[in-house]
């Protein structure tokens, strides 16, 4: 939203405390997961990639998807690698299940989270490295949904003590290009109104 110059009122939930299960939020998103975007009438929009594409179609400038059809598929593929193939493994509900139901100790849960983050970073690095690019971002000169999801992924890697951007030469450059933009830098978790000490599993 910052990339598009859009303002929004944000409401923070403490997902470790379980705010997402409170009836008020359940009414907004019965999946009890964030984000949910209230925009006009009707049920809130949910699922981050669906929200990103909705915002892109509603507020087209600057575009968050490349013009070329094949490049668009490429941007979506990268975004999905992070958002669909890694992120579900590390969310609080999964970590909680590993600990409370399967009895995994904290060290094992940390190892689990780092394993999936590292596997994702490795895969994304290799995929981005073989793609011909004309600019510093995943798909050229401007950030797209691929960069948004990559930065979120690498920021999680940093917070959880997994291998960070510095260990992957190609995506390190993409990460650095993004973090030079206020839209990314000012959205870092440490700058959010409810920021706390680094996440603990
Ligand atoms: N695929 C969903 C994932 C939503 C999701 O799991 N969000 C996490 C945020 S880290 C959450 O709300 N977790 C709550 C929980 O695990 O209980 C999306 O991209 O929006």
PDB file of C-alpha atoms and ligand atoms in Angstrom:
ATOM      1  CA  UNK A   1       0.000   0.000   0.000  1.00  0.00           C
ATOM      2  CA  UNK A   2       2.914   2.308   0.674  1.00  0.00           C
ATOM      3  CA  UNK A   3       4.277   1.571  -2.812  1.00  0.00           C
ATOM      4  CA  UNK A   4       1.006   2.877  -4.211  1.00  0.00           C
ATOM      5  CA  UNK A   5       0.825   5.841  -1.871  1.00  0.00           C
ATOM      6  CA  UNK A   6      -2.300   4.504  -0.182  1.00  0.00           C
ATOM      7  CA  UNK A   7      -3.144   5.290   3.402  1.00  0.00           C
ATOM      8  CA  UNK A   8      -4.835   2.763   5.650  1.00  0.00           C
ATOM      9  CA  UNK A   9      -5.751   2.387   9.265  1.00  0.00           C
ATOM     10  CA  UNK A  10      -4.021  -0.703  10.577  1.00  0.00           C
ATOM     11  CA  UNK A  11      -5.056  -2.787  13.563  1.00  0.00           C
ATOM     12  CA  UNK A  12      -2.363  -4.964  15.136  1.00  0.00           C
ATOM     13  CA  UNK A  13      -3.105  -8.448  16.474  1.00  0.00           C
ATOM     14  CA  UNK A  14      -0.852 -10.403  18.804  1.00  0.00           C
ATOM     15  CA  UNK A  15      -0.862 -13.788  17.072  1.00  0.00           C
ATOM     16  CA  UNK A  16       1.116 -15.509  19.825  1.00  0.00           C
ATOM     17  CA  UNK A  17      -1.392 -14.377  22.437  1.00  0.00           C
ATOM     18  CA  UNK A  18      -4.180 -15.578  20.126  1.00  0.00           C
ATOM     19  CA  UNK A  19      -5.960 -12.309  19.273  1.00  0.00           C
ATOM     20  CA  UNK A  20      -6.904 -13.837  15.913  1.00  0.00           C
ATOM     21  CA  UNK A  21      -9.287 -16.233  17.680  1.00  0.00           C
ATOM     22  CA  UNK A  22     -11.273 -13.447  19.394  1.00  0.00           C
ATOM     23  CA  UNK A  23     -14.867 -13.277  18.171  1.00  0.00           C
ATOM     24  CA  UNK A  24     -14.421  -9.779  16.749  1.00  0.00           C
ATOM     25  CA  UNK A  25     -11.640 -10.914  14.421  1.00  0.00           C
ATOM     26  CA  UNK A  26     -13.258 -14.269  13.691  1.00  0.00           C
ATOM     27  CA  UNK A  27     -16.206 -12.304  12.324  1.00  0.00           C
ATOM     28  CA  UNK A  28     -13.835 -10.498   9.950  1.00  0.00           C
ATOM     29  CA  UNK A  29     -11.911 -13.592   8.850  1.00  0.00           C
ATOM     30  CA  UNK A  30     -13.248 -16.998   9.919  1.00  0.00           C
ATOM     31  CA  UNK A  31      -9.878 -18.503   8.916  1.00  0.00           C
ATOM     32  CA  UNK A  32      -8.448 -16.650  11.935  1.00  0.00           C
ATOM     33  CA  UNK A  33      -5.378 -15.523  10.018  1.00  0.00           C
ATOM     34  CA  UNK A  34      -4.057 -12.112   8.992  1.00  0.00           C
ATOM     35  CA  UNK A  35      -4.151 -10.068   6.852  1.00  0.00           C
ATOM     36  CA  UNK A  36      -7.735  -9.018   6.273  1.00  0.00           C
ATOM     37  CA  UNK A  37      -8.500  -5.828   4.372  1.00  0.00           C
ATOM     38  CA  UNK A  38     -11.732  -3.929   4.872  1.00  0.00           C
ATOM     39  CA  UNK A  39     -12.388  -1.851   1.767  1.00  0.00           C
ATOM     40  CA  UNK A  40     -15.955  -0.754   1.126  1.00  0.00           C
ATOM     41  CA  UNK A  41     -18.944  -3.012   1.784  1.00  0.00           C
ATOM     42  CA  UNK A  42     -19.069  -6.785   1.803  1.00  0.00           C
ATOM     43  CA  UNK A  43     -16.849  -9.237   3.610  1.00  0.00           C
ATOM     44  CA  UNK A  44     -13.215  -8.196   4.102  1.00  0.00           C
ATOM     45  CA  UNK A  45     -10.639  -9.291   1.573  1.00  0.00           C
ATOM     46  CA  UNK A  46      -8.368 -12.082   2.779  1.00  0.00           C
ATOM     47  CA  UNK A  47      -5.267 -13.967   1.588  1.00  0.00           C
ATOM     48  CA  UNK A  48      -2.261 -11.722   1.043  1.00  0.00           C
ATOM     49  CA  UNK A  49      -1.690 -12.495  -2.637  1.00  0.00           C
ATOM     50  CA  UNK A  50      -5.362 -12.034  -3.478  1.00  0.00           C
ATOM     51  CA  UNK A  51      -5.251  -8.700  -1.613  1.00  0.00           C
ATOM     52  CA  UNK A  52      -2.096  -7.630  -3.467  1.00  0.00           C
ATOM     53  CA  UNK A  53      -3.681  -8.338  -6.836  1.00  0.00           C
ATOM     54  CA  UNK A  54      -6.925  -6.626  -5.792  1.00  0.00           C
ATOM     55  CA  UNK A  55      -4.983  -3.502  -4.791  1.00  0.00           C
ATOM     56  CA  UNK A  56      -3.036  -3.631  -8.038  1.00  0.00           C
ATOM     57  CA  UNK A  57      -6.200  -3.810 -10.131  1.00  0.00           C
ATOM     58  CA  UNK A  58      -7.953  -1.108  -8.099  1.00  0.00           C
ATOM     59  CA  UNK A  59      -4.990   1.266  -7.906  1.00  0.00           C
ATOM     60  CA  UNK A  60      -2.907   0.457 -11.006  1.00  0.00           C
ATOM     61  CA  UNK A  61       0.003   2.863 -10.432  1.00  0.00           C
ATOM     62  CA  UNK A  62       2.753   1.915  -9.952  1.00  0.00           C
ATOM     63  CA  UNK A  63       2.024  -1.617 -11.212  1.00  0.00           C
ATOM     64  CA  UNK A  64       2.906  -4.568  -8.999  1.00  0.00           C
ATOM     65  CA  UNK A  65       2.893  -7.034 -11.888  1.00  0.00           C
ATOM     66  CA  UNK A  66       4.948  -6.874 -15.100  1.00  0.00           C
ATOM     67  CA  UNK A  67       3.237  -6.052 -18.402  1.00  0.00           C
ATOM     68  CA  UNK A  68       4.491  -9.110 -20.222  1.00  0.00           C
ATOM     69  CA  UNK A  69       2.288 -12.186 -19.674  1.00  0.00           C
ATOM     70  CA  UNK A  70       5.185 -14.536 -19.177  1.00  0.00           C
ATOM     71  CA  UNK A  71       6.897 -12.139 -16.773  1.00  0.00           C
ATOM     72  CA  UNK A  72       3.640 -11.920 -14.848  1.00  0.00           C
ATOM     73  CA  UNK A  73       3.604 -15.694 -14.478  1.00  0.00           C
ATOM     74  CA  UNK A  74       7.203 -15.477 -13.315  1.00  0.00           C
ATOM     75  CA  UNK A  75       6.427 -12.801 -10.704  1.00  0.00           C
ATOM     76  CA  UNK A  76       3.469 -14.836  -9.410  1.00  0.00           C
ATOM     77  CA  UNK A  77       5.565 -17.999  -9.271  1.00  0.00           C
ATOM     78  CA  UNK A  78       8.216 -16.334  -7.127  1.00  0.00           C
ATOM     79  CA  UNK A  79       5.618 -14.776  -4.847  1.00  0.00           C
ATOM     80  CA  UNK A  80       3.977 -18.173  -4.412  1.00  0.00           C
ATOM     81  CA  UNK A  81       7.272 -19.891  -3.619  1.00  0.00           C
ATOM     82  CA  UNK A  82       7.575 -17.674  -0.564  1.00  0.00           C
ATOM     83  CA  UNK A  83       3.917 -17.226   0.392  1.00  0.00           C
ATOM     84  CA  UNK A  84       2.558 -20.717  -0.371  1.00  0.00           C
ATOM     85  CA  UNK A  85       5.532 -23.067  -0.136  1.00  0.00           C
ATOM     86  CA  UNK A  86       7.397 -21.692   2.881  1.00  0.00           C
ATOM     87  CA  UNK A  87       5.223 -19.389   4.950  1.00  0.00           C
ATOM     88  CA  UNK A  88       2.584 -22.021   5.928  1.00  0.00           C
ATOM     89  CA  UNK A  89       5.287 -24.083   7.658  1.00  0.00           C
ATOM     90  CA  UNK A  90       6.326 -21.318  10.025  1.00  0.00           C
ATOM     91  CA  UNK A  91       3.071 -19.710  11.172  1.00  0.00           C
ATOM     92  CA  UNK A  92       2.127 -19.667  14.875  1.00  0.00           C
ATOM     93  CA  UNK A  93      -0.629 -22.304  14.530  1.00  0.00           C
ATOM     94  CA  UNK A  94       1.851 -24.813  13.078  1.00  0.00           C
ATOM     95  CA  UNK A  95       4.558 -24.023  15.658  1.00  0.00           C
ATOM     96  CA  UNK A  96       1.952 -24.352  18.400  1.00  0.00           C
ATOM     97  CA  UNK A  97       0.790 -27.734  17.089  1.00  0.00           C
ATOM     98  CA  UNK A  98       4.373 -28.973  16.917  1.00  0.00           C
ATOM     99  CA  UNK A  99       4.933 -27.967  20.522  1.00  0.00           C
ATOM    100  CA  UNK A 100       1.623 -28.550  22.287  1.00  0.00           C
ATOM    101  CA  UNK A 101       0.280 -31.564  20.365  1.00  0.00           C
ATOM    102  CA  UNK A 102       3.386 -33.325  19.103  1.00  0.00           C
ATOM    103  CA  UNK A 103       5.527 -32.367  22.084  1.00  0.00           C
ATOM    104  CA  UNK A 104       8.455 -30.945  20.137  1.00  0.00           C
ATOM    105  CA  UNK A 105      10.893 -28.983  22.294  1.00  0.00           C
ATOM    106  CA  UNK A 106      11.670 -25.364  21.472  1.00  0.00           C
ATOM    107  CA  UNK A 107      15.052 -26.239  19.922  1.00  0.00           C
ATOM    108  CA  UNK A 108      13.342 -28.674  17.531  1.00  0.00           C
ATOM    109  CA  UNK A 109      10.693 -26.119  16.627  1.00  0.00           C
ATOM    110  CA  UNK A 110      13.371 -23.544  15.892  1.00  0.00           C
ATOM    111  CA  UNK A 111      15.209 -26.112  13.741  1.00  0.00           C
ATOM    112  CA  UNK A 112      11.944 -26.820  11.877  1.00  0.00           C
ATOM    113  CA  UNK A 113      11.324 -23.144  11.118  1.00  0.00           C
ATOM    114  CA  UNK A 114      14.925 -22.519  10.029  1.00  0.00           C
ATOM    115  CA  UNK A 115      14.910 -25.618   7.839  1.00  0.00           C
ATOM    116  CA  UNK A 116      11.899 -24.468   5.792  1.00  0.00           C
ATOM    117  CA  UNK A 117      13.109 -20.887   5.593  1.00  0.00           C
ATOM    118  CA  UNK A 118      16.551 -22.006   4.360  1.00  0.00           C
ATOM    119  CA  UNK A 119      15.064 -24.447   1.849  1.00  0.00           C
ATOM    120  CA  UNK A 120      12.881 -21.656   0.475  1.00  0.00           C
ATOM    121  CA  UNK A 121      15.742 -19.153   0.264  1.00  0.00           C
ATOM    122  CA  UNK A 122      17.927 -21.694  -1.554  1.00  0.00           C
ATOM    123  CA  UNK A 123      15.173 -22.479  -4.070  1.00  0.00           C
ATOM    124  CA  UNK A 124      14.305 -18.823  -4.680  1.00  0.00           C
ATOM    125  CA  UNK A 125      17.993 -17.909  -5.055  1.00  0.00           C
ATOM    126  CA  UNK A 126      18.505 -20.604  -7.697  1.00  0.00           C
ATOM    127  CA  UNK A 127      15.340 -19.717  -9.570  1.00  0.00           C
ATOM    128  CA  UNK A 128      16.060 -15.969  -9.606  1.00  0.00           C
ATOM    129  CA  UNK A 129      19.699 -16.605 -10.587  1.00  0.00           C
ATOM    130  CA  UNK A 130      18.771 -18.372 -13.829  1.00  0.00           C
ATOM    131  CA  UNK A 131      16.241 -15.752 -14.895  1.00  0.00           C
ATOM    132  CA  UNK A 132      17.497 -12.988 -17.191  1.00  0.00           C
ATOM    133  CA  UNK A 133      16.748  -9.709 -15.404  1.00  0.00           C
ATOM    134  CA  UNK A 134      17.071  -6.141 -16.612  1.00  0.00           C
ATOM    135  CA  UNK A 135      17.093  -4.407 -13.235  1.00  0.00           C
ATOM    136  CA  UNK A 136      17.811  -4.803  -9.562  1.00  0.00           C
ATOM    137  CA  UNK A 137      14.406  -6.264  -8.658  1.00  0.00           C
ATOM    138  CA  UNK A 138      13.117  -9.786  -9.329  1.00  0.00           C
ATOM    139  CA  UNK A 139      11.415  -8.689 -12.541  1.00  0.00           C
ATOM    140  CA  UNK A 140      13.373  -5.655 -13.706  1.00  0.00           C
ATOM    141  CA  UNK A 141      13.312  -1.997 -12.792  1.00  0.00           C
ATOM    142  CA  UNK A 142      10.427  -1.845 -10.350  1.00  0.00           C
ATOM    143  CA  UNK A 143       9.251  -3.887  -7.380  1.00  0.00           C
ATOM    144  CA  UNK A 144       6.471  -6.416  -7.964  1.00  0.00           C
ATOM    145  CA  UNK A 145       4.580  -8.904  -5.835  1.00  0.00           C
ATOM    146  CA  UNK A 146       7.643 -11.148  -6.159  1.00  0.00           C
ATOM    147  CA  UNK A 147       9.817  -8.600  -4.349  1.00  0.00           C
ATOM    148  CA  UNK A 148       7.176  -7.963  -1.700  1.00  0.00           C
ATOM    149  CA  UNK A 149       6.988 -11.678  -0.872  1.00  0.00           C
ATOM    150  CA  UNK A 150      10.753 -12.137  -1.092  1.00  0.00           C
ATOM    151  CA  UNK A 151      11.425  -9.317   1.379  1.00  0.00           C
ATOM    152  CA  UNK A 152       8.809 -10.705   3.772  1.00  0.00           C
ATOM    153  CA  UNK A 153      10.432 -14.137   3.475  1.00  0.00           C
ATOM    154  CA  UNK A 154      13.986 -12.888   4.043  1.00  0.00           C
ATOM    155  CA  UNK A 155      12.877 -10.715   6.943  1.00  0.00           C
ATOM    156  CA  UNK A 156      11.383 -13.803   8.586  1.00  0.00           C
ATOM    157  CA  UNK A 157      14.679 -15.603   7.955  1.00  0.00           C
ATOM    158  CA  UNK A 158      16.502 -12.822   9.786  1.00  0.00           C
ATOM    159  CA  UNK A 159      14.027 -12.765  12.676  1.00  0.00           C
ATOM    160  CA  UNK A 160      14.174 -16.531  13.166  1.00  0.00           C
ATOM    161  CA  UNK A 161      17.957 -16.760  12.855  1.00  0.00           C
ATOM    162  CA  UNK A 162      17.862 -18.742   9.601  1.00  0.00           C
ATOM    163  CA  UNK A 163      20.288 -18.046   6.756  1.00  0.00           C
ATOM    164  CA  UNK A 164      19.808 -14.382   5.849  1.00  0.00           C
ATOM    165  CA  UNK A 165      20.047 -12.445   2.600  1.00  0.00           C
ATOM    166  CA  UNK A 166      23.823 -12.023   2.929  1.00  0.00           C
ATOM    167  CA  UNK A 167      24.289 -15.742   2.306  1.00  0.00           C
ATOM    168  CA  UNK A 168      22.574 -15.684  -1.093  1.00  0.00           C
ATOM    169  CA  UNK A 169      24.379 -13.419  -3.575  1.00  0.00           C
ATOM    170  CA  UNK A 170      21.519 -12.917  -6.032  1.00  0.00           C
ATOM    171  CA  UNK A 171      18.588 -12.325  -3.729  1.00  0.00           C
ATOM    172  CA  UNK A 172      20.839 -10.275  -1.444  1.00  0.00           C
ATOM    173  CA  UNK A 173      20.962  -7.696  -4.249  1.00  0.00           C
ATOM    174  CA  UNK A 174      17.203  -7.748  -4.699  1.00  0.00           C
ATOM    175  CA  UNK A 175      16.686  -7.389  -0.946  1.00  0.00           C
ATOM    176  CA  UNK A 176      19.088  -4.436  -0.803  1.00  0.00           C
ATOM    177  CA  UNK A 177      17.346  -2.697  -3.726  1.00  0.00           C
ATOM    178  CA  UNK A 178      13.987  -3.089  -1.997  1.00  0.00           C
ATOM    179  CA  UNK A 179      15.233  -1.889   1.367  1.00  0.00           C
ATOM    180  CA  UNK A 180      16.489   1.316  -0.241  1.00  0.00           C
ATOM    181  CA  UNK A 181      12.824   2.177  -0.828  1.00  0.00           C
ATOM    182  CA  UNK A 182      10.829   3.731   2.017  1.00  0.00           C
ATOM    183  CA  UNK A 183       7.855   1.549   1.118  1.00  0.00           C
ATOM    184  CA  UNK A 184       9.860  -1.478   2.237  1.00  0.00           C
ATOM    185  CA  UNK A 185      12.142   0.028   4.872  1.00  0.00           C
ATOM    186  CA  UNK A 186       9.315   1.715   6.787  1.00  0.00           C
ATOM    187  CA  UNK A 187       7.293  -1.493   6.917  1.00  0.00           C
ATOM    188  CA  UNK A 188       9.982  -3.488   8.710  1.00  0.00           C
ATOM    189  CA  UNK A 189       8.465  -5.426  11.630  1.00  0.00           C
ATOM    190  CA  UNK A 190      10.675  -3.551  14.101  1.00  0.00           C
ATOM    191  CA  UNK A 191       8.945  -0.308  13.093  1.00  0.00           C
ATOM    192  CA  UNK A 192       5.384  -1.530  13.573  1.00  0.00           C
ATOM    193  CA  UNK A 193       3.386   0.038  16.412  1.00  0.00           C
ATOM    194  CA  UNK A 194       3.292  -3.251  18.351  1.00  0.00           C
ATOM    195  CA  UNK A 195       6.913  -4.253  17.698  1.00  0.00           C
ATOM    196  CA  UNK A 196       8.469  -6.424  20.362  1.00  0.00           C
ATOM    197  CA  UNK A 197      11.751  -8.231  20.785  1.00  0.00           C
ATOM    198  CA  UNK A 198      12.654 -10.745  18.075  1.00  0.00           C
ATOM    199  CA  UNK A 199      10.170 -13.561  17.539  1.00  0.00           C
ATOM    200  CA  UNK A 200      10.616 -16.636  19.698  1.00  0.00           C
ATOM    201  CA  UNK A 201       9.136 -19.989  18.679  1.00  0.00           C
TER     202      UNK A 201
HETATM  203  N1  LIG B   1      -1.987 -17.825   2.943  1.00  0.00           N
HETATM  204  C1  LIG B   1      -2.381 -16.823   3.903  1.00  0.00           C
HETATM  205  C2  LIG B   1      -1.667 -17.096   5.204  1.00  0.00           C
HETATM  206  C3  LIG B   1      -2.246 -16.315   6.345  1.00  0.00           C
HETATM  207  C4  LIG B   1      -1.507 -16.627   7.646  1.00  0.00           C
HETATM  208  O1  LIG B   1      -1.321 -17.786   8.015  1.00  0.00           O
HETATM  209  N2  LIG B   1      -1.073 -15.562   8.324  1.00  0.00           N
HETATM  210  C5  LIG B   1      -0.375 -15.744   9.563  1.00  0.00           C
HETATM  211  C6  LIG B   1       0.479 -14.521   9.820  1.00  0.00           C
HETATM  212  S1  LIG B   1       2.077 -14.941  10.131  1.00  0.00           S
HETATM  213  C7  LIG B   1      -1.393 -15.867  10.683  1.00  0.00           C
HETATM  214  O2  LIG B   1      -2.303 -15.103  10.744  1.00  0.00           O
HETATM  215  N3  LIG B   1      -1.212 -16.843  11.542  1.00  0.00           N
HETATM  216  C8  LIG B   1      -2.090 -17.051  12.657  1.00  0.00           C
HETATM  217  C9  LIG B   1      -1.890 -18.418  13.259  1.00  0.00           C
HETATM  218  O3  LIG B   1      -1.031 -19.164  12.769  1.00  0.00           O
HETATM  219  O4  LIG B   1      -2.600 -18.725  14.208  1.00  0.00           O
HETATM  220  C10 LIG B   1      -2.040 -15.435   3.355  1.00  0.00           C
HETATM  221  O5  LIG B   1      -1.123 -15.306   2.551  1.00  0.00           O
HETATM  222  O6  LIG B   1      -2.717 -14.457   3.731  1.00  0.00           O
END
